[in-house]
Amino acid sequence: MAWAVWLAVPVVATMLAAMWSWLRGRPARKLDTRESMQAHSDYLDALVQTARAKDRYSGDS
């Protein structure tokens, strides 16, 4: 009976590792409409800030 335990340990460890990697590899939850619009607005705001900063520091020193 002890041999069955020795054989079961690697099998169980492999199954746990497979489950863990499957859980971690799943795609992220999709955003709803409100969250998508907010994320897009944040993205556009970041682009505007970068463009304004580039104009502000044009190297005229």
PDB file of C-alpha atoms in Angstrom:
ATOM      1  CA  MET A   1       0.000   0.000   0.000  1.00  0.00           C
ATOM      2  CA  ALA A   2       2.906   2.373   0.637  1.00  0.00           C
ATOM      3  CA  TRP A   3       3.920   2.159  -3.007  1.00  0.00           C
ATOM      4  CA  ALA A   4       0.530   3.600  -3.997  1.00  0.00           C
ATOM      5  CA  VAL A   5       1.138   6.652  -1.814  1.00  0.00           C
ATOM      6  CA  TRP A   6       4.567   7.167  -3.377  1.00  0.00           C
ATOM      7  CA  LEU A   7       3.024   6.998  -6.839  1.00  0.00           C
ATOM      8  CA  ALA A   8       0.101   9.231  -5.914  1.00  0.00           C
ATOM      9  CA  VAL A   9       2.250  12.118  -4.647  1.00  0.00           C
ATOM     10  CA  PRO A  10       3.730  13.112  -8.044  1.00  0.00           C
ATOM     11  CA  VAL A  11       0.392  12.583  -9.766  1.00  0.00           C
ATOM     12  CA  VAL A  12      -1.408  14.842  -7.294  1.00  0.00           C
ATOM     13  CA  ALA A  13       1.374  17.441  -7.450  1.00  0.00           C
ATOM     14  CA  THR A  14       1.191  17.486 -11.247  1.00  0.00           C
ATOM     15  CA  MET A  15      -2.585  17.850 -11.177  1.00  0.00           C
ATOM     16  CA  LEU A  16      -2.364  20.740  -8.698  1.00  0.00           C
ATOM     17  CA  ALA A  17       0.253  22.484 -10.836  1.00  0.00           C
ATOM     18  CA  ALA A  18      -1.914  22.048 -13.929  1.00  0.00           C
ATOM     19  CA  MET A  19      -4.962  23.461 -12.148  1.00  0.00           C
ATOM     20  CA  TRP A  20      -2.955  26.405 -10.810  1.00  0.00           C
ATOM     21  CA  SER A  21      -1.540  27.284 -14.235  1.00  0.00           C
ATOM     22  CA  TRP A  22      -4.994  26.948 -15.809  1.00  0.00           C
ATOM     23  CA  LEU A  23      -6.501  29.313 -13.239  1.00  0.00           C
ATOM     24  CA  ARG A  24      -3.689  31.847 -13.628  1.00  0.00           C
ATOM     25  CA  GLY A  25      -3.790  31.696 -17.430  1.00  0.00           C
ATOM     26  CA  ARG A  26      -7.459  32.476 -17.848  1.00  0.00           C
ATOM     27  CA  PRO A  27      -8.224  35.755 -19.614  1.00  0.00           C
ATOM     28  CA  ALA A  28      -9.237  38.707 -17.486  1.00  0.00           C
ATOM     29  CA  ARG A  29     -12.886  39.511 -16.930  1.00  0.00           C
ATOM     30  CA  LYS A  30     -14.383  41.603 -19.725  1.00  0.00           C
ATOM     31  CA  LEU A  31     -15.332  45.151 -18.821  1.00  0.00           C
ATOM     32  CA  ASP A  32     -18.907  46.330 -18.986  1.00  0.00           C
ATOM     33  CA  THR A  33     -19.831  49.350 -21.094  1.00  0.00           C
ATOM     34  CA  ARG A  34     -19.367  51.931 -18.341  1.00  0.00           C
ATOM     35  CA  GLU A  35     -15.955  50.570 -17.365  1.00  0.00           C
ATOM     36  CA  SER A  36     -14.861  50.389 -21.019  1.00  0.00           C
ATOM     37  CA  MET A  37     -15.829  54.002 -21.638  1.00  0.00           C
ATOM     38  CA  GLN A  38     -14.017  55.108 -18.469  1.00  0.00           C
ATOM     39  CA  ALA A  39     -10.868  53.206 -19.465  1.00  0.00           C
ATOM     40  CA  HIS A  40     -10.973  54.764 -22.942  1.00  0.00           C
ATOM     41  CA  SER A  41     -11.424  58.235 -21.462  1.00  0.00           C
ATOM     42  CA  ASP A  42      -8.462  57.661 -19.138  1.00  0.00           C
ATOM     43  CA  TYR A  43      -6.391  56.533 -22.118  1.00  0.00           C
ATOM     44  CA  LEU A  44      -7.263  59.643 -24.126  1.00  0.00           C
ATOM     45  CA  ASP A  45      -6.501  61.884 -21.121  1.00  0.00           C
ATOM     46  CA  ALA A  46      -3.068  60.282 -20.830  1.00  0.00           C
ATOM     47  CA  LEU A  47      -2.403  60.950 -24.523  1.00  0.00           C
ATOM     48  CA  VAL A  48      -3.381  64.606 -24.157  1.00  0.00           C
ATOM     49  CA  GLN A  49      -1.126  65.049 -21.121  1.00  0.00           C
ATOM     50  CA  THR A  50       1.811  63.541 -23.004  1.00  0.00           C
ATOM     51  CA  ALA A  51       1.207  65.767 -26.041  1.00  0.00           C
ATOM     52  CA  ARG A  52       0.966  68.881 -23.871  1.00  0.00           C
ATOM     53  CA  ALA A  53       4.126  67.973 -21.987  1.00  0.00           C
ATOM     54  CA  LYS A  54       5.974  67.526 -25.298  1.00  0.00           C
ATOM     55  CA  ASP A  55       4.882  71.013 -26.440  1.00  0.00           C
ATOM     56  CA  ARG A  56       5.857  72.499 -23.095  1.00  0.00           C
ATOM     57  CA  TYR A  57       9.419  71.105 -23.195  1.00  0.00           C
ATOM     58  CA  SER A  58      10.329  71.658 -26.820  1.00  0.00           C
ATOM     59  CA  GLY A  59      14.016  72.228 -26.037  1.00  0.00           C
ATOM     60  CA  ASP A  60      14.108  76.018 -26.443  1.00  0.00           C
ATOM     61  CA  SER A  61      16.640  76.437 -23.649  1.00  0.00           C
TER      62      SER A  61
END
